[in-house]
mmCIF file of C-alpha atoms and ligand atoms in Angstrom:
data_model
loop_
_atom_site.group_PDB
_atom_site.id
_atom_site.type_symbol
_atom_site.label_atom_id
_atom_site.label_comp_id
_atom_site.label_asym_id
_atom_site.label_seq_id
_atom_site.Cartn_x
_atom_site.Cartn_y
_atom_site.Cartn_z
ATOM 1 C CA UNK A 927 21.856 51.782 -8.168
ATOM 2 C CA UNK A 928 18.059 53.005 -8.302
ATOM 3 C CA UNK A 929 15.859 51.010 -6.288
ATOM 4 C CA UNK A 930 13.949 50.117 -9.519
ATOM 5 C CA UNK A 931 16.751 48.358 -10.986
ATOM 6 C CA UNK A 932 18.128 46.917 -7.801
ATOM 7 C CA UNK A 933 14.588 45.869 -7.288
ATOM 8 C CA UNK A 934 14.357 44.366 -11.113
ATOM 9 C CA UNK A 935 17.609 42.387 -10.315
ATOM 10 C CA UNK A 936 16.167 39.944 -7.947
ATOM 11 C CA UNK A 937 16.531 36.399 -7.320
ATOM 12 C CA UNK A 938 12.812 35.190 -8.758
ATOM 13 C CA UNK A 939 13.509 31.252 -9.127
ATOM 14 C CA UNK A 940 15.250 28.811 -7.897
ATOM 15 C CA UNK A 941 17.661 28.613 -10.652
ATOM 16 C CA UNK A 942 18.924 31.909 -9.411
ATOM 17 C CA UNK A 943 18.779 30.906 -5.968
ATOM 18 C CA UNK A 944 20.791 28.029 -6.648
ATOM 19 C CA UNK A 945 23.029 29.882 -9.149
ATOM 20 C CA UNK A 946 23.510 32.640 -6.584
ATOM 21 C CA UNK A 947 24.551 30.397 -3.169
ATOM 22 C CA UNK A 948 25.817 27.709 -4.987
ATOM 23 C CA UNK A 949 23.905 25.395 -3.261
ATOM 24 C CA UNK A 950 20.527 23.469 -3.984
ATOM 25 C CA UNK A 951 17.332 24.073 -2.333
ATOM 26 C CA UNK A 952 14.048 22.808 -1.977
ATOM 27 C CA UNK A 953 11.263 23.992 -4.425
ATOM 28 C CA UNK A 954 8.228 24.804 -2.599
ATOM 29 C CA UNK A 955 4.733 26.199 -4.184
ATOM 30 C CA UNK A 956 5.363 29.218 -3.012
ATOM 31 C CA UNK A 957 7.023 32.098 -5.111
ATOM 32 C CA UNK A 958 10.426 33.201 -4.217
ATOM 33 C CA UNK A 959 11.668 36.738 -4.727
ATOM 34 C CA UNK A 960 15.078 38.207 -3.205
ATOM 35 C CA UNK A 961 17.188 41.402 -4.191
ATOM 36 C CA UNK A 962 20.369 40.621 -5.155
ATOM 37 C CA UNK A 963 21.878 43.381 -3.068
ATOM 38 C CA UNK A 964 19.504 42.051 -0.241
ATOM 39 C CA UNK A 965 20.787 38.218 -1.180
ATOM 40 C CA UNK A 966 24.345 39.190 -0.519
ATOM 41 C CA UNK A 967 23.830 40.143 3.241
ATOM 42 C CA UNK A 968 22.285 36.597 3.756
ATOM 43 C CA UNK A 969 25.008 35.334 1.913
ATOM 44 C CA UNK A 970 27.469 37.092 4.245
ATOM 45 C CA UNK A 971 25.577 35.944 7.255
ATOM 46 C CA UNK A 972 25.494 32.443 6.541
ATOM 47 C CA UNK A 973 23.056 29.540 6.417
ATOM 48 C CA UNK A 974 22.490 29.522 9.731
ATOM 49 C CA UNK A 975 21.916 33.461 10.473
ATOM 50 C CA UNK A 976 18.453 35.033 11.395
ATOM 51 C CA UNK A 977 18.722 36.564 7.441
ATOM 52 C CA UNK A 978 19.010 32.939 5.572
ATOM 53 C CA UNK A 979 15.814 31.507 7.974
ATOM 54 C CA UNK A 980 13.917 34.243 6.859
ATOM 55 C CA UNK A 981 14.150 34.516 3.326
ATOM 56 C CA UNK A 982 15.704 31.055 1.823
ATOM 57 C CA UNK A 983 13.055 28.330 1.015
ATOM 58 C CA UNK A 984 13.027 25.546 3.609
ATOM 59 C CA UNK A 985 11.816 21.438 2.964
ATOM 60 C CA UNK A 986 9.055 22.171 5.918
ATOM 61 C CA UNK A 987 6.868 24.793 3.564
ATOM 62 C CA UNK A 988 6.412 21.647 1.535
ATOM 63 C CA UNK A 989 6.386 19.078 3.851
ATOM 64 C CA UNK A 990 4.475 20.343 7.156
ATOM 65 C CA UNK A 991 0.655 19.974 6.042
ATOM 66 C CA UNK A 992 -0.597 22.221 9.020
ATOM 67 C CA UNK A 993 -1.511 25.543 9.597
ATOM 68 C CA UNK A 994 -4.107 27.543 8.385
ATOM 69 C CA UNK A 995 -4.331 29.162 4.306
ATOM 70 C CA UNK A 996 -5.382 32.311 5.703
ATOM 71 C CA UNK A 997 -4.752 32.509 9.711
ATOM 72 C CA UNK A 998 -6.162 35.727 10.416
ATOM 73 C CA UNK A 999 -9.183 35.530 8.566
ATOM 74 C CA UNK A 1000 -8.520 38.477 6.059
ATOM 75 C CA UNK A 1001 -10.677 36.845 3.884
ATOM 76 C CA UNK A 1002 -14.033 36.589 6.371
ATOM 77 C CA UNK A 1003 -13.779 40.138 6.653
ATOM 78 C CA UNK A 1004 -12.591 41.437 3.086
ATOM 79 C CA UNK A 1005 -14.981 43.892 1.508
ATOM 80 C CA UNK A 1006 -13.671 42.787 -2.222
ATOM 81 C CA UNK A 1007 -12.332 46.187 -2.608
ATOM 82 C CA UNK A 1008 -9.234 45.799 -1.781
ATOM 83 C CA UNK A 1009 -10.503 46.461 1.928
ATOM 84 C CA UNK A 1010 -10.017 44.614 5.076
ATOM 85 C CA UNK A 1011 -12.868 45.649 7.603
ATOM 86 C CA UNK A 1012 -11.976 44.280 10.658
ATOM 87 C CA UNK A 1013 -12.544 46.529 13.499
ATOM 88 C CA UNK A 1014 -14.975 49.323 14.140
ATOM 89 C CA UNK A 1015 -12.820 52.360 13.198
ATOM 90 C CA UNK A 1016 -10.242 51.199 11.067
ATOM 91 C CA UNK A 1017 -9.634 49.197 7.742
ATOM 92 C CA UNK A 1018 -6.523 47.538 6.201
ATOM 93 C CA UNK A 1019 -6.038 49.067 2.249
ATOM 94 C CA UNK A 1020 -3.850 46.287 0.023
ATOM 95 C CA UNK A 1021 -3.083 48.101 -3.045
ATOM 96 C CA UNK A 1022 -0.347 45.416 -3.955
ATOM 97 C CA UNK A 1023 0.438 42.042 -3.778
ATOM 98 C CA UNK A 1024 4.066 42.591 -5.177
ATOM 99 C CA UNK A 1025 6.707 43.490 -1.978
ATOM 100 C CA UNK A 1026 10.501 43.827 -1.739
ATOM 101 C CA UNK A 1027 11.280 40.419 -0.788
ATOM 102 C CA UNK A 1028 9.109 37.275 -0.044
ATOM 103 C CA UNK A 1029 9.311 36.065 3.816
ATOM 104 C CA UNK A 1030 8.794 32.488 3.761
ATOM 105 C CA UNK A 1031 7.058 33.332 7.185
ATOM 106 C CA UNK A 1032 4.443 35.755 6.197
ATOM 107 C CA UNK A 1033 1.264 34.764 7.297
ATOM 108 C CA UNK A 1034 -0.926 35.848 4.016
ATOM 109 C CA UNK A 1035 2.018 33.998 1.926
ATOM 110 C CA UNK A 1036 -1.324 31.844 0.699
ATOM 111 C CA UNK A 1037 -3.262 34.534 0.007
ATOM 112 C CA UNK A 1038 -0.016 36.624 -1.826
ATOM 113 C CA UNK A 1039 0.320 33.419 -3.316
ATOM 114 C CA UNK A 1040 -2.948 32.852 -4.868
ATOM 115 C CA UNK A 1041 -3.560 36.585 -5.734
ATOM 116 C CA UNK A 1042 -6.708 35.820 -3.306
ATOM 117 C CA UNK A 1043 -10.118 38.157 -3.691
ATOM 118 C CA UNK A 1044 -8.574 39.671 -1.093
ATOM 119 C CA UNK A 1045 -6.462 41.604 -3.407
ATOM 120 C CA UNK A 1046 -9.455 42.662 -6.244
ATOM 121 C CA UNK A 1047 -8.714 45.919 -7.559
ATOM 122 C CA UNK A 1048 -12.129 48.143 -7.248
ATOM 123 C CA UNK A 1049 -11.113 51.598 -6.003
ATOM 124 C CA UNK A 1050 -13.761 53.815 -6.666
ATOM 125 C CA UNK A 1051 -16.265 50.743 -4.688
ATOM 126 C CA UNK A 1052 -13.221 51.043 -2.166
ATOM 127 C CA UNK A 1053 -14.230 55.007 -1.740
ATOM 128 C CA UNK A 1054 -17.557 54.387 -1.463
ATOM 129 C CA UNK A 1055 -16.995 51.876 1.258
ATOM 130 C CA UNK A 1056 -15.036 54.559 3.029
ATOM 131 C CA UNK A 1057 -17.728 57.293 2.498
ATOM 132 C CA UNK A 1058 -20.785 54.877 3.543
ATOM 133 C CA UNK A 1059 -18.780 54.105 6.622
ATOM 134 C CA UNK A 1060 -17.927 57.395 8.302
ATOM 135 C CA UNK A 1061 -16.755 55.970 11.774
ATOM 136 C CA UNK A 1062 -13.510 54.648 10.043
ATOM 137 C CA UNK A 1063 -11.137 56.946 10.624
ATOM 138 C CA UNK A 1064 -7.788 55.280 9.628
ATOM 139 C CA UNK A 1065 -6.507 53.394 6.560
ATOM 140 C CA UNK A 1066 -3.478 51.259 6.684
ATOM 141 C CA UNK A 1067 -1.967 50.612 3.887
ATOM 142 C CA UNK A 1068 -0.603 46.764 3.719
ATOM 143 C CA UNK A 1069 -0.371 44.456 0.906
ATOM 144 C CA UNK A 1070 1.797 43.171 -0.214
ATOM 145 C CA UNK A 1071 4.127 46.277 0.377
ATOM 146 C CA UNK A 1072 2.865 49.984 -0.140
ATOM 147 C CA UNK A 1073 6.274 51.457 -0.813
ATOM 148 C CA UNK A 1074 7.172 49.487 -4.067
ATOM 149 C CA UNK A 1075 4.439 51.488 -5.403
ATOM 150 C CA UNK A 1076 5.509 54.381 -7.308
ATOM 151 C CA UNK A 1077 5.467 57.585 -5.489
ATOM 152 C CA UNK A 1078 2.980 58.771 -7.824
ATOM 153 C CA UNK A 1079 0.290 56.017 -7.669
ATOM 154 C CA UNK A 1080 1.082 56.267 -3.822
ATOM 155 C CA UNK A 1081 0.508 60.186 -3.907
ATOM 156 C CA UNK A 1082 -2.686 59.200 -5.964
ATOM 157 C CA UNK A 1083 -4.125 57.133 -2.850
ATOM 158 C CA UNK A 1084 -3.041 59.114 -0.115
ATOM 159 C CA UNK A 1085 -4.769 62.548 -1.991
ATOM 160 C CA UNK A 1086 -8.196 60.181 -2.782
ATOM 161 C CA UNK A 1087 -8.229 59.912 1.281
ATOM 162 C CA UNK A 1088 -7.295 62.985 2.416
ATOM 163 C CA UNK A 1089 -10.456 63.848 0.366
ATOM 164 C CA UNK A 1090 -12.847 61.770 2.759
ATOM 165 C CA UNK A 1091 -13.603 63.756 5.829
ATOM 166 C CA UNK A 1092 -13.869 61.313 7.696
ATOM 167 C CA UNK A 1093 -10.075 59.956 7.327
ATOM 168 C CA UNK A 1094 -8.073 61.408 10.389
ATOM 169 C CA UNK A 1095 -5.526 59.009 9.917
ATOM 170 C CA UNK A 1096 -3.328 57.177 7.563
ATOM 171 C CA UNK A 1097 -0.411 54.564 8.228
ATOM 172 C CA UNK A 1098 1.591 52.417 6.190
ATOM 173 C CA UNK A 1099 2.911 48.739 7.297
ATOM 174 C CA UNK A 1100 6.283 48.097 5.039
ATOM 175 C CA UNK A 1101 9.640 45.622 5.196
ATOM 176 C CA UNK A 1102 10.963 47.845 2.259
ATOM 177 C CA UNK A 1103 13.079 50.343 4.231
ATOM 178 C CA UNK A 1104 15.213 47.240 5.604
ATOM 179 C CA UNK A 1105 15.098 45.068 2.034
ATOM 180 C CA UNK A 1106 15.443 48.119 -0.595
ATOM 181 C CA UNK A 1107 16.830 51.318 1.623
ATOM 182 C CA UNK A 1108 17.431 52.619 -1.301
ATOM 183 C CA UNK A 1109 13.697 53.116 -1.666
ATOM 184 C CA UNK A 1110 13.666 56.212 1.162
ATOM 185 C CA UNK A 1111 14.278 58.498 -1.714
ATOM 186 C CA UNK A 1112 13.869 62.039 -2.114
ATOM 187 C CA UNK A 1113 10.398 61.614 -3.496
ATOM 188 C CA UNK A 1114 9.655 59.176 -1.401
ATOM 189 C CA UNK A 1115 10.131 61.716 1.797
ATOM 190 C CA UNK A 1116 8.030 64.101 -0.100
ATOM 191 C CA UNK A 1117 5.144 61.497 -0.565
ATOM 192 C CA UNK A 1118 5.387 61.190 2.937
ATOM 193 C CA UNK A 1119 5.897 64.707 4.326
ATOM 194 C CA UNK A 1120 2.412 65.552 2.352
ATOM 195 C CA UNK A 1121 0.708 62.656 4.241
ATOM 196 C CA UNK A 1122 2.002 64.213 7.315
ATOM 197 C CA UNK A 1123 0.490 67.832 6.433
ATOM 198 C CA UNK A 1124 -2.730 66.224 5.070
ATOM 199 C CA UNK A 1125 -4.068 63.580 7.717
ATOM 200 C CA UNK A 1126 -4.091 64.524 11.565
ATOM 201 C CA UNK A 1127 -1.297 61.705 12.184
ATOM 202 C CA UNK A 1128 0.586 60.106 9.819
ATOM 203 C CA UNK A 1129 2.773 56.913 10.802
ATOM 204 C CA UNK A 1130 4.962 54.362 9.064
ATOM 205 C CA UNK A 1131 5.336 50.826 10.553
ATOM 206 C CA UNK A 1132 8.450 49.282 9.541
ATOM 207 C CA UNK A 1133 8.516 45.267 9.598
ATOM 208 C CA UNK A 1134 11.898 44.279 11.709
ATOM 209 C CA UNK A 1135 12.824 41.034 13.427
ATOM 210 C CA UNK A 1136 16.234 40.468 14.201
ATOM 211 C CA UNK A 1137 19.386 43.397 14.844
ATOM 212 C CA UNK A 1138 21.318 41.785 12.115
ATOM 213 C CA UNK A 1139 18.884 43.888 9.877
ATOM 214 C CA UNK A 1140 19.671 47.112 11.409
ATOM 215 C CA UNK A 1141 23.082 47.377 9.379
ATOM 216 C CA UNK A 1142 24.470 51.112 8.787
ATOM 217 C CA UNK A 1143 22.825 51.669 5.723
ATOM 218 C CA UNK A 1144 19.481 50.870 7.003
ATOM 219 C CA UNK A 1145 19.877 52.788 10.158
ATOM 220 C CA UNK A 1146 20.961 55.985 7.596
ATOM 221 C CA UNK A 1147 17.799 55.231 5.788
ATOM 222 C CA UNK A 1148 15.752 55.487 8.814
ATOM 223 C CA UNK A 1149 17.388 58.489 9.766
ATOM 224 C CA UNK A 1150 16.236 60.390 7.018
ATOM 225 C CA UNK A 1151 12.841 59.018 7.754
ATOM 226 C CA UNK A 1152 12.757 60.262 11.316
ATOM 227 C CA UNK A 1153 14.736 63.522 9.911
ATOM 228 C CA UNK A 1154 12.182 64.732 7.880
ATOM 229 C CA UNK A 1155 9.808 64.651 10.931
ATOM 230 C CA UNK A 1156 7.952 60.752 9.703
ATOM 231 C CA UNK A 1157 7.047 59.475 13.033
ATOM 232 C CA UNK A 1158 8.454 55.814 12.415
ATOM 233 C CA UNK A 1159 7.051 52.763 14.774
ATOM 234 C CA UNK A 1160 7.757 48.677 14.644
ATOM 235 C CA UNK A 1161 6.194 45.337 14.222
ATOM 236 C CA UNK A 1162 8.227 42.263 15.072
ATOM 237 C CA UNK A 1163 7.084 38.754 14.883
ATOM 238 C CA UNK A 1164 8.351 35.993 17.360
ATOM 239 C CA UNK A 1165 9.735 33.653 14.833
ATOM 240 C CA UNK A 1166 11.216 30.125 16.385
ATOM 241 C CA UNK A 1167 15.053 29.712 15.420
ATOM 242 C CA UNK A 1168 15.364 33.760 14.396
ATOM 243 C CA UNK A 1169 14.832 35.432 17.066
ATOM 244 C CA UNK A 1170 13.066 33.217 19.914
ATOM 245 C CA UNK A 1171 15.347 34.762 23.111
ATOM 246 C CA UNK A 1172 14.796 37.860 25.419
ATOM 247 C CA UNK A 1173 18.509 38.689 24.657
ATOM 248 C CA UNK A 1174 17.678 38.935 21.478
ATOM 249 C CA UNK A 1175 14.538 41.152 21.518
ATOM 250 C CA UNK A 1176 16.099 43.255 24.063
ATOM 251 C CA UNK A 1177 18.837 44.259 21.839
ATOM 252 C CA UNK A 1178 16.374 44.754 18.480
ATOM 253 C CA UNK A 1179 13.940 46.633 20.556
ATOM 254 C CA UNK A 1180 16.726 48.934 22.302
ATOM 255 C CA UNK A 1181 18.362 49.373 18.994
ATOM 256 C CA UNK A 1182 14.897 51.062 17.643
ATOM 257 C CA UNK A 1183 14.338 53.036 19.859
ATOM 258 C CA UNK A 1184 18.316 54.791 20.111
ATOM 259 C CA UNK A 1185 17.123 55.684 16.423
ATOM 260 C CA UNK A 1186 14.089 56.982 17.770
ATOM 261 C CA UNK A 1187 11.495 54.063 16.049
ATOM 262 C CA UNK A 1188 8.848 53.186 18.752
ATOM 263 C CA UNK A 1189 8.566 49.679 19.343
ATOM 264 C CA UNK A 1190 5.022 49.010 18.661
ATOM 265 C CA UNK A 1191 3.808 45.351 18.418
ATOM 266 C CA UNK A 1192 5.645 42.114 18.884
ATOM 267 C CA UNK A 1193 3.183 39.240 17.301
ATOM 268 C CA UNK A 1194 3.542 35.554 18.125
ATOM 269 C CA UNK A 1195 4.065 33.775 15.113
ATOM 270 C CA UNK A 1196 0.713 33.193 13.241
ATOM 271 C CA UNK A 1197 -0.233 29.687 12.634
ATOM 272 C CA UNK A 1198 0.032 29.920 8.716
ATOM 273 C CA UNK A 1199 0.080 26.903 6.324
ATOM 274 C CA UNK A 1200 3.459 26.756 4.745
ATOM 275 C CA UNK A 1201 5.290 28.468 7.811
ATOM 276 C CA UNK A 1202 4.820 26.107 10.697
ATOM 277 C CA UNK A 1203 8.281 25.574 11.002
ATOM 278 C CA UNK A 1204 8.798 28.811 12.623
ATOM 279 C CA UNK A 1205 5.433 28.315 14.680
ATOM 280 C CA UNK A 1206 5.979 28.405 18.501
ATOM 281 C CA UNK A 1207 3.485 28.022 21.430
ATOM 282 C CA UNK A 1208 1.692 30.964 23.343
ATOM 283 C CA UNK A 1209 3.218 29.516 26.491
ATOM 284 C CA UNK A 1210 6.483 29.499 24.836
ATOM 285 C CA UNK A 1211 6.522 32.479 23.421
ATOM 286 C CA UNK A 1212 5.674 33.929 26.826
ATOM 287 C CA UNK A 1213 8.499 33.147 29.027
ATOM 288 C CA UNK A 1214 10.467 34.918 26.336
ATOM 289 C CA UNK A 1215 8.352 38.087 26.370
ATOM 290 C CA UNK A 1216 7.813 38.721 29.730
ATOM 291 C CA UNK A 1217 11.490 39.418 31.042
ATOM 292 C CA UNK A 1218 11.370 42.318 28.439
ATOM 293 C CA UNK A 1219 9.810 44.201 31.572
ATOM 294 C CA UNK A 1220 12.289 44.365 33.396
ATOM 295 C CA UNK A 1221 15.084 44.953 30.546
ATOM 296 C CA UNK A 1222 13.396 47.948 28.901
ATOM 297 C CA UNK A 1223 11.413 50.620 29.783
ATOM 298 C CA UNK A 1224 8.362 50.945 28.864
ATOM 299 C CA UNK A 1225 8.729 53.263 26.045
ATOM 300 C CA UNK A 1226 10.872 51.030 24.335
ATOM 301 C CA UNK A 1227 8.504 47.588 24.952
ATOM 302 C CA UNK A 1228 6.084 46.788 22.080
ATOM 303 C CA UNK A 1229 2.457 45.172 22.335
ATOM 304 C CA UNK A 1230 2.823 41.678 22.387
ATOM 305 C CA UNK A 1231 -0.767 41.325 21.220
ATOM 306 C CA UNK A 1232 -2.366 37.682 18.958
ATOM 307 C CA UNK A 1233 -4.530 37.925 16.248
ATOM 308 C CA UNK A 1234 -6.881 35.335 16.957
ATOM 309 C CA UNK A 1235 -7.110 32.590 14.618
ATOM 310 C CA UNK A 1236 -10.183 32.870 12.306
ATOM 311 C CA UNK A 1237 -10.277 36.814 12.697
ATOM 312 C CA UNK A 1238 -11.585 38.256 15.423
ATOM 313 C CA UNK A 1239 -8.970 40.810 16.154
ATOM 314 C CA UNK A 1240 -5.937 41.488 18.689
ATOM 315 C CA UNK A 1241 -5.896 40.417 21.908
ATOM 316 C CA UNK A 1242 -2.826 40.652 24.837
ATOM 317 C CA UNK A 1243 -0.391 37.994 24.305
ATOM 318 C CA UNK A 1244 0.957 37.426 27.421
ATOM 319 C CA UNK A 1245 -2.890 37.496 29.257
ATOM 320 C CA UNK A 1246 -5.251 35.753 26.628
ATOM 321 C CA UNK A 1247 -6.701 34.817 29.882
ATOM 322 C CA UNK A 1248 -7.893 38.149 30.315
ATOM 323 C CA UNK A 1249 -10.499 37.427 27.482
ATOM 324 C CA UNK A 1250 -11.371 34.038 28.642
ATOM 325 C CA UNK A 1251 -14.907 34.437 30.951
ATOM 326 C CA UNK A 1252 -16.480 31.026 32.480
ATOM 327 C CA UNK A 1253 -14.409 29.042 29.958
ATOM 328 C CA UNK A 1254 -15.298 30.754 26.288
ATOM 329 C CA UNK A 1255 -13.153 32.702 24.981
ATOM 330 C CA UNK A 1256 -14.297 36.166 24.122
ATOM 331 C CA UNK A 1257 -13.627 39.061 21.205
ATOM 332 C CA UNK A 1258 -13.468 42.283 22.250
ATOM 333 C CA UNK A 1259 -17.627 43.232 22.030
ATOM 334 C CA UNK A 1260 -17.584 40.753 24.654
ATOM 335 C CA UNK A 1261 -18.949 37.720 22.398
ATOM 336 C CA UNK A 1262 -18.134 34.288 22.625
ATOM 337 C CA UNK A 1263 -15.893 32.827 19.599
ATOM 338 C CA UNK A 1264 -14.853 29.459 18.564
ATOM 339 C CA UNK A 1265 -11.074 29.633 17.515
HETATM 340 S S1 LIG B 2498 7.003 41.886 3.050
HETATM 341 FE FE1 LIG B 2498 5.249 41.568 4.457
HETATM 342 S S2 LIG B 2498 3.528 40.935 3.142
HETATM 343 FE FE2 LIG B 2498 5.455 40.715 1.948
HETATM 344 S S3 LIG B 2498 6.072 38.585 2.224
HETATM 345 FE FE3 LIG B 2498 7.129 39.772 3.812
HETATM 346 S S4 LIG B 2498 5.756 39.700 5.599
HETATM 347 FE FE4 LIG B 2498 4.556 39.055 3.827
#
């Protein structure tokens, strides 16, 4: 089956959900969207497995009232170009809202939700935010999910950029190689190869939180990825009841890296309106992280970095200390912030 279709043949309401499982569920205000061929691993896995917290509405996204519509303040520092400027050198690039599956953890669900200005298609102002700003050197494309755009609009973007001088380097943040491997076509690898010859670096940042999505036919996909020379890295995020234990990070982050994806940043889970229930402390969320030292080697240990509520960046998870000076917490120019 072509991605397209498998990707056309999703579970969009909770009709199908409920036709699907067999079971009922809440309805939340949220949208829902699972691939069927993605719905029948949860289904194998059970109502109780990492998959099923992940993906299957739960009561709490209508019932917990707290938490934050947009925790990371995308919105304070959207350009309204479809441009997230949050950091000196680098922006964010959301050329979707649409993505393979809908995480009922994902901290711009609001903002995915609500089609925010976050999302406002202007490309050419986009470019000539880019131009007028010649110290950024990277675009990341996020979204929503890059790769469920076609690999021509894609190839469109990524040849627009490699036109700016001043873009050295390109990345792309995407859950689709573990919801749609089918995706990690031949087309796809040449979209990507060309990034590769066109941009200094070229990365891809696959979204992964639990081993249980590492099955053989998303490890093959990522081997054709790493094959064809794509240098492949990982974000995790510390979700309570999925995959709050060291045991449990140890063997995801292990995993990645015997298929040669370097573990790159392991986020605490934001505190997003709608997702609370997998919200965990900092101090919680610590005494999990730190025995990761001494179970890995460096090489295979992400960042365990925060983005600090309201905006203001990443700073080190297990020391936010290290940015607090006389009692304020600092950003990273050294200026007091409120959180
Ligand atoms: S794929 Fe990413 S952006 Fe889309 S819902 Fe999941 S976490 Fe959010």
């Amino acid at each position: 089956m072509s991605w397209q279709t498998e990707f056309k043949d999703a579970l969009r309401t909770n009709e199908d959900l409920e036709q699907f499982f067999e079971k009922t569920f809440p309805k939340t205000q949220y949208p829902l969207f699972i691939p069927k061929t993605f719905a029948e691993k949860i289904k194998i896995h059970g109502p109780n497995s990492p998959l099923w917290k992940q993906f299957i509405p739960h009561n709490d996204e209508v019932e917990n009232k707290s938490g934050r519509y947009d925790p990371i303040g995308d919105i304070t520092h959207s350009k309204g170009n479809q441009l997230i400027h949050r950091y000196q050198n680098r922006v964010l690039f959301t050329p979707t809202t649409i993505c393979p599956v809908l995480c009922r953890y994902c901290f711009r669900k609001n903002e995915l939700a609500e089609k925010d200005e976050v999302f406002n298609q202007n490309f050419a102002e986009a470019k000539n935010y880019l131009r007028a700003n010649p110290q950024i050197n990277e675009v990341i494309f996020t979204g929503g999910d890059p790769l469920i755009l076609s690999n021509e609009k894609l190839a469109g973007f990524i040849q627009d950029f490699a036109e700016l001088e001043s873009i050295k380097y390109i990345r792309f943040h995407s859950r689709t190689p573990i919801i749609l491997p089918s995706r990690i076509d031949e087309g796809l690898l040449a979209v990507l190869i060309s990034a590769k010859e066109m941009f200094t670096r070229s990365m891809l940042m696959i979204h992964v939180n639990h081993g249980d999505e590492l099955d053989a036919e998303i490890v093959e996909a990522i081997k054709l990825l790493t094959d064809a020379g794509i240098e492949v890295f990982s974000q995790t995020v510390l979700l309570k009841g999925v995959n709050d234990s060291t045991e449990i990070l140890a063997e995801l982050f292990s995993r990645l890296a015997d298929i040669s994806v370097k573990p790159y940043y392991l986020h605490p889970p934001d505190e997003a309106l709608g997702a609370m229930h997998f919200y965990m402390s900092l101090e919680a969320g610590r005494r999990i992280v730190q025995p990761l030292h001494d179970l890995l080697p460096g090489w295979a240990l992400p960042q365990y970095v925060i983005d600090i509520p309201g905006g203001e960046g990443k700073i080190p998870a297990l020391n936010p200390e290290s940015f607090v000076f006389s009692g304020t917490l600092i950003n990273r120019q050294g200026l007091p912030i409120k959180v």
